[in-house]
PDB file of C-alpha atoms in Angstrom:
ATOM      1  CA  VAL A 161      26.975-129.174  83.106  1.00 71.00           C
ATOM      2  CA  TYR A 162      30.508-128.270  82.119  1.00 74.00           C
ATOM      3  CA  THR A 163      31.604-129.598  78.715  1.00 78.00           C
ATOM      4  CA  PRO A 164      35.122-128.604  77.600  1.00 77.00           C
ATOM      5  CA  GLU A 165      36.023-128.504  73.898  1.00 80.00           C
ATOM      6  CA  THR A 166      37.235-131.793  72.441  1.00 75.00           C
ATOM      7  CA  GLY A 167      40.928-132.296  73.177  1.00 71.00           C
ATOM      8  CA  PHE A 168      41.071-129.611  75.911  1.00 74.00           C
ATOM      9  CA  SER A 169      43.486-130.170  78.741  1.00 73.00           C
ATOM     10  CA  GLY A 170      44.272-127.622  81.405  1.00 80.00           C
ATOM     11  CA  SER A 171      42.573-125.276  83.802  1.00 84.00           C
ATOM     12  CA  ASP A 172      39.266-123.393  83.169  1.00 86.00           C
ATOM     13  CA  SER A 173      36.691-121.445  85.136  1.00 86.00           C
ATOM     14  CA  PHE A 174      33.160-120.209  84.818  1.00 85.00           C
ATOM     15  CA  THR A 175      30.855-117.935  86.837  1.00 88.00           C
ATOM     16  CA  TYR A 176      27.312-118.821  87.674  1.00 87.00           C
ATOM     17  CA  THR A 177      24.409-117.249  89.525  1.00 90.00           C
ATOM     18  CA  ILE A 178      21.671-119.046  91.459  1.00 91.00           C
ATOM     19  CA  SER A 179      18.380-117.567  92.496  1.00 92.00           C
ATOM     20  CA  ASP A 180      16.004-118.679  95.249  1.00 92.00           C
ATOM     21  CA  GLY A 181      12.905-117.348  93.438  1.00 89.00           C
ATOM     22  CA  ALA A 182      12.173-114.816  96.190  1.00 92.00           C
ATOM     23  CA  GLY A 183      14.572-112.117  95.054  1.00 91.00           C
ATOM     24  CA  GLY A 184      17.732-113.535  96.668  1.00 92.00           C
ATOM     25  CA  SER A 185      20.638-114.679  94.591  1.00 93.00           C
ATOM     26  CA  ALA A 186      24.289-115.624  94.816  1.00 93.00           C
ATOM     27  CA  THR A 187      27.155-115.553  92.286  1.00 93.00           C
ATOM     28  CA  ALA A 188      30.191-117.842  92.485  1.00 92.00           C
ATOM     29  CA  THR A 189      33.097-118.878  90.257  1.00 90.00           C
ATOM     30  CA  ALA A 190      33.940-122.521  89.700  1.00 87.00           C
ATOM     31  CA  ARG A 191      37.521-123.596  88.678  1.00 86.00           C
ATOM     32  CA  VAL A 192      38.081-126.881  87.076  1.00 84.00           C
ATOM     33  CA  THR A 193      41.146-128.763  85.914  1.00 78.00           C
ATOM     34  CA  VAL A 194      40.638-131.036  82.833  1.00 75.00           C
ATOM     35  CA  GLY A 195      43.279-133.791  82.268  1.00 69.00           C
ATOM     36  CA  ALA A 196      44.078-135.666  79.163  1.00 63.00           C
ATOM     37  CA  ALA A 197      41.678-138.520  78.349  1.00 60.00           C
ATOM     38  CA  PRO A 198      43.139-141.816  79.509  1.00 59.00           C
ATOM     39  CA  SER A 199      44.932-144.082  77.060  1.00 67.00           C
ATOM     40  CA  VAL A 200      42.784-146.971  75.866  1.00 74.00           C
ATOM     41  CA  ALA A 201      44.322-150.112  74.405  1.00 81.00           C
ATOM     42  CA  THR A 202      42.958-151.918  71.327  1.00 84.00           C
ATOM     43  CA  ASN A 203      44.162-155.049  69.458  1.00 87.00           C
ATOM     44  CA  GLY A 204      45.766-152.667  66.967  1.00 89.00           C
ATOM     45  CA  ASN A 205      48.959-150.574  67.265  1.00 93.00           C
ATOM     46  CA  ASP A 206      48.533-148.359  70.328  1.00 92.00           C
ATOM     47  CA  THR A 207      50.434-145.575  72.114  1.00 93.00           C
ATOM     48  CA  LEU A 208      49.711-145.682  75.823  1.00 94.00           C
ATOM     49  CA  THR A 209      51.124-143.110  78.310  1.00 92.00           C
ATOM     50  CA  GLY A 210      50.792-143.348  82.040  1.00 91.00           C
ATOM     51  CA  THR A 211      50.688-140.556  84.640  1.00 88.00           C
ATOM     52  CA  ALA A 212      52.828-139.322  87.557  1.00 88.00           C
ATOM     53  CA  GLY A 213      51.108-141.979  89.763  1.00 90.00           C
ATOM     54  CA  ASN A 214      51.238-145.759  89.689  1.00 93.00           C
ATOM     55  CA  ASP A 215      49.763-147.119  86.428  1.00 92.00           C
ATOM     56  CA  ARG A 216      48.905-150.466  84.894  1.00 93.00           C
ATOM     57  CA  LEU A 217      48.953-150.297  81.051  1.00 94.00           C
ATOM     58  CA  ASN A 218      48.225-153.304  78.821  1.00 94.00           C
ATOM     59  CA  GLY A 219      48.789-153.013  75.153  1.00 92.00           C
ATOM     60  CA  LEU A 220      46.794-156.124  74.136  1.00 90.00           C
ATOM     61  CA  GLY A 221      47.474-156.988  70.398  1.00 89.00           C
ATOM     62  CA  GLY A 222      49.467-155.018  67.863  1.00 93.00           C
ATOM     63  CA  ASN A 223      52.838-153.302  67.946  1.00 96.00           C
ATOM     64  CA  ASP A 224      52.382-150.986  70.960  1.00 96.00           C
ATOM     65  CA  PHE A 225      54.446-148.117  72.430  1.00 96.00           C
ATOM     66  CA  ILE A 226      53.811-147.955  76.194  1.00 96.00           C
ATOM     67  CA  ARG A 227      55.416-145.401  78.493  1.00 96.00           C
ATOM     68  CA  GLY A 228      54.872-145.347  82.260  1.00 95.00           C
ATOM     69  CA  LEU A 229      56.317-141.976  83.264  1.00 92.00           C
ATOM     70  CA  ALA A 230      56.689-141.536  87.060  1.00 92.00           C
ATOM     71  CA  GLY A 231      55.308-143.965  89.611  1.00 93.00           C
ATOM     72  CA  ASN A 232      55.694-147.646  90.117  1.00 96.00           C
ATOM     73  CA  ASP A 233      54.137-148.888  86.934  1.00 96.00           C
ATOM     74  CA  VAL A 234      53.148-152.255  85.415  1.00 96.00           C
ATOM     75  CA  LEU A 235      53.527-152.245  81.592  1.00 97.00           C
ATOM     76  CA  ILE A 236      52.335-155.218  79.545  1.00 96.00           C
ATOM     77  CA  GLY A 237      53.003-155.406  75.854  1.00 94.00           C
ATOM     78  CA  GLY A 238      50.880-158.417  74.896  1.00 90.00           C
ATOM     79  CA  ASN A 239      51.062-159.811  71.371  1.00 92.00           C
ATOM     80  CA  GLY A 240      53.157-157.923  68.853  1.00 94.00           C
ATOM     81  CA  ASN A 241      56.587-156.223  68.717  1.00 97.00           C
ATOM     82  CA  ASP A 242      56.238-153.694  71.584  1.00 97.00           C
ATOM     83  CA  THR A 243      58.302-150.879  73.094  1.00 98.00           C
ATOM     84  CA  LEU A 244      57.835-150.513  76.902  1.00 98.00           C
ATOM     85  CA  LEU A 245      59.488-147.574  78.611  1.00 98.00           C
ATOM     86  CA  GLY A 246      59.317-147.561  82.485  1.00 96.00           C
ATOM     87  CA  ASP A 247      61.034-144.190  83.169  1.00 94.00           C
ATOM     88  CA  ALA A 248      61.182-143.229  86.900  1.00 94.00           C
ATOM     89  CA  GLY A 249      59.920-145.570  89.584  1.00 95.00           C
ATOM     90  CA  ASN A 250      60.181-149.280  90.431  1.00 97.00           C
ATOM     91  CA  ASP A 251      58.549-150.691  87.359  1.00 97.00           C
ATOM     92  CA  THR A 252      57.415-154.119  86.070  1.00 97.00           C
ATOM     93  CA  LEU A 253      57.776-154.529  82.310  1.00 98.00           C
ATOM     94  CA  GLN A 254      56.417-157.654  80.558  1.00 97.00           C
ATOM     95  CA  GLY A 255      56.889-157.887  76.795  1.00 95.00           C
ATOM     96  CA  GLY A 256      54.663-160.755  75.726  1.00 92.00           C
ATOM     97  CA  ALA A 257      54.734-162.704  72.462  1.00 92.00           C
ATOM     98  CA  GLY A 258      56.749-160.555  70.124  1.00 93.00           C
ATOM     99  CA  ASN A 259      60.282-159.178  69.736  1.00 97.00           C
ATOM    100  CA  ASP A 260      60.145-156.411  72.282  1.00 97.00           C
ATOM    101  CA  LEU A 261      62.234-153.484  73.483  1.00 98.00           C
ATOM    102  CA  LEU A 262      62.039-152.958  77.377  1.00 98.00           C
ATOM    103  CA  ARG A 263      63.797-149.997  79.036  1.00 97.00           C
ATOM    104  CA  GLY A 264      63.307-149.739  82.776  1.00 95.00           C
ATOM    105  CA  GLY A 265      64.797-146.250  83.439  1.00 94.00           C
ATOM    106  CA  ALA A 266      65.541-145.050  86.865  1.00 94.00           C
ATOM    107  CA  GLY A 267      64.464-147.362  89.699  1.00 95.00           C
ATOM    108  CA  ASN A 268      64.585-151.062  90.625  1.00 97.00           C
ATOM    109  CA  ASP A 269      62.845-152.603  87.677  1.00 97.00           C
ATOM    110  CA  TRP A 270      61.682-156.056  86.735  1.00 97.00           C
ATOM    111  CA  LEU A 271      62.022-156.831  83.077  1.00 97.00           C
ATOM    112  CA  ASP A 272      60.658-159.932  81.334  1.00 97.00           C
ATOM    113  CA  GLY A 273      60.549-159.881  77.530  1.00 92.00           C
ATOM    114  CA  GLY A 274      58.342-163.053  77.361  1.00 93.00           C
ATOM    115  CA  ALA A 275      58.428-165.093  74.192  1.00 92.00           C
ATOM    116  CA  GLY A 276      60.488-163.716  71.321  1.00 92.00           C
ATOM    117  CA  ALA A 277      64.015-162.182  71.010  1.00 96.00           C
ATOM    118  CA  ASP A 278      63.850-159.139  73.269  1.00 96.00           C
ATOM    119  CA  ARG A 279      66.190-156.297  74.152  1.00 96.00           C
ATOM    120  CA  MET A 280      66.071-155.424  77.843  1.00 95.00           C
ATOM    121  CA  GLU A 281      67.774-152.323  79.231  1.00 94.00           C
ATOM    122  CA  GLY A 282      67.453-151.784  82.951  1.00 91.00           C
ATOM    123  CA  GLY A 283      69.007-148.353  83.458  1.00 91.00           C
ATOM    124  CA  ALA A 284      69.881-146.915  86.852  1.00 93.00           C
ATOM    125  CA  GLY A 285      68.825-149.020  89.848  1.00 93.00           C
ATOM    126  CA  ASN A 286      68.993-152.692  90.906  1.00 95.00           C
ATOM    127  CA  ASP A 287      67.180-154.459  88.136  1.00 95.00           C
ATOM    128  CA  LEU A 288      65.982-158.028  87.688  1.00 94.00           C
ATOM    129  CA  TYR A 289      66.019-159.587  84.123  1.00 94.00           C
ATOM    130  CA  MET A 290      64.062-162.670  83.155  1.00 94.00           C
ATOM    131  CA  VAL A 291      65.710-164.357  80.172  1.00 93.00           C
ATOM    132  CA  ASN A 292      63.724-167.108  78.447  1.00 92.00           C
ATOM    133  CA  HIS A 293      64.742-166.891  74.777  1.00 92.00           C
ATOM    134  CA  SER A 294      68.154-167.456  73.142  1.00 90.00           C
ATOM    135  CA  GLY A 295      67.753-164.209  71.257  1.00 92.00           C
ATOM    136  CA  ASP A 296      67.212-162.088  74.392  1.00 93.00           C
ATOM    137  CA  ARG A 297      69.725-159.304  75.024  1.00 92.00           C
ATOM    138  CA  VAL A 298      70.453-157.789  78.378  1.00 91.00           C
ATOM    139  CA  ILE A 299      72.026-154.304  78.133  1.00 88.00           C
ATOM    140  CA  GLU A 300      73.351-152.660  81.286  1.00 82.00           C
ATOM    141  CA  THR A 301      75.867-149.833  81.816  1.00 78.00           C
ATOM    142  CA  ALA A 302      78.715-149.773  84.360  1.00 78.00           C
ATOM    143  CA  SER A 303      77.837-148.513  87.846  1.00 80.00           C
ATOM    144  CA  ALA A 304      74.098-148.478  87.064  1.00 84.00           C
ATOM    145  CA  GLY A 305      73.179-150.687  89.991  1.00 84.00           C
ATOM    146  CA  VAL A 306      73.488-154.284  91.133  1.00 88.00           C
ATOM    147  CA  ASP A 307      71.437-156.331  88.720  1.00 88.00           C
ATOM    148  CA  THR A 308      70.260-159.985  88.670  1.00 88.00           C
ATOM    149  CA  VAL A 309      69.706-162.152  85.612  1.00 88.00           C
ATOM    150  CA  ARG A 310      67.476-165.135  85.923  1.00 91.00           C
ATOM    151  CA  SER A 311      67.298-167.562  83.044  1.00 89.00           C
ATOM    152  CA  SER A 312      65.209-170.546  82.176  1.00 88.00           C
ATOM    153  CA  ILE A 313      67.625-171.434  79.398  1.00 87.00           C
ATOM    154  CA  THR A 314      71.366-171.685  78.918  1.00 84.00           C
ATOM    155  CA  TYR A 315      72.376-168.015  78.470  1.00 77.00           C
ATOM    156  CA  THR A 316      75.773-166.265  78.172  1.00 77.00           C
ATOM    157  CA  LEU A 317      76.116-162.780  79.479  1.00 74.00           C
ATOM    158  CA  GLY A 318      77.512-160.202  77.123  1.00 70.00           C
ATOM    159  CA  ALA A 319      80.831-158.390  77.398  1.00 66.00           C
ATOM    160  CA  MET A 320      81.335-155.984  80.278  1.00 58.00           C
ATOM    161  CA  SER A 321      79.182-158.175  82.608  1.00 58.00           C
ATOM    162  CA  SER A 322      80.385-158.600  86.136  1.00 53.00           C
ATOM    163  CA  ILE A 323      79.689-161.727  88.133  1.00 49.00           C
ATOM    164  CA  TRP A 324      80.047-161.724  92.011  1.00 50.00           C
ATOM    165  CA  CYS A 325      80.242-165.054  93.855  1.00 39.00           C
TER     166      CYS A 325
END
């Protein structure tokens, strides 16, 4: 049984010898890679970080900080005032009940702040924003992609917005 020290993350190796009980034996070296423990959400304030692969991270309750890193991630804030960072990949960011900050990053992202006055920043790529609160803010920079805003309420786009018909 290999048991690394608490908090260890990285590569390690150990050498072992086996015996057949009749005088024969063999020695070998085993190499292991130990990753960081997965992020686990609670109903409190959590920090959840994804991996280079595709992740699904759900913050549950509390004011959570959730970062997807690379991959096509699904980040769900839940209740509370959450910060969701998609980073690289085509990400889905859902804020939930509080006043949330959603940043898609590079990729074609889907951003929905949910209930509450949310700030949504798509970043590079062709992003889709779901606006459902009068206090929602859509932030987009010039030449950062062709974005779509869908709204269930009457909503006025901010300055520097371009509309193509």
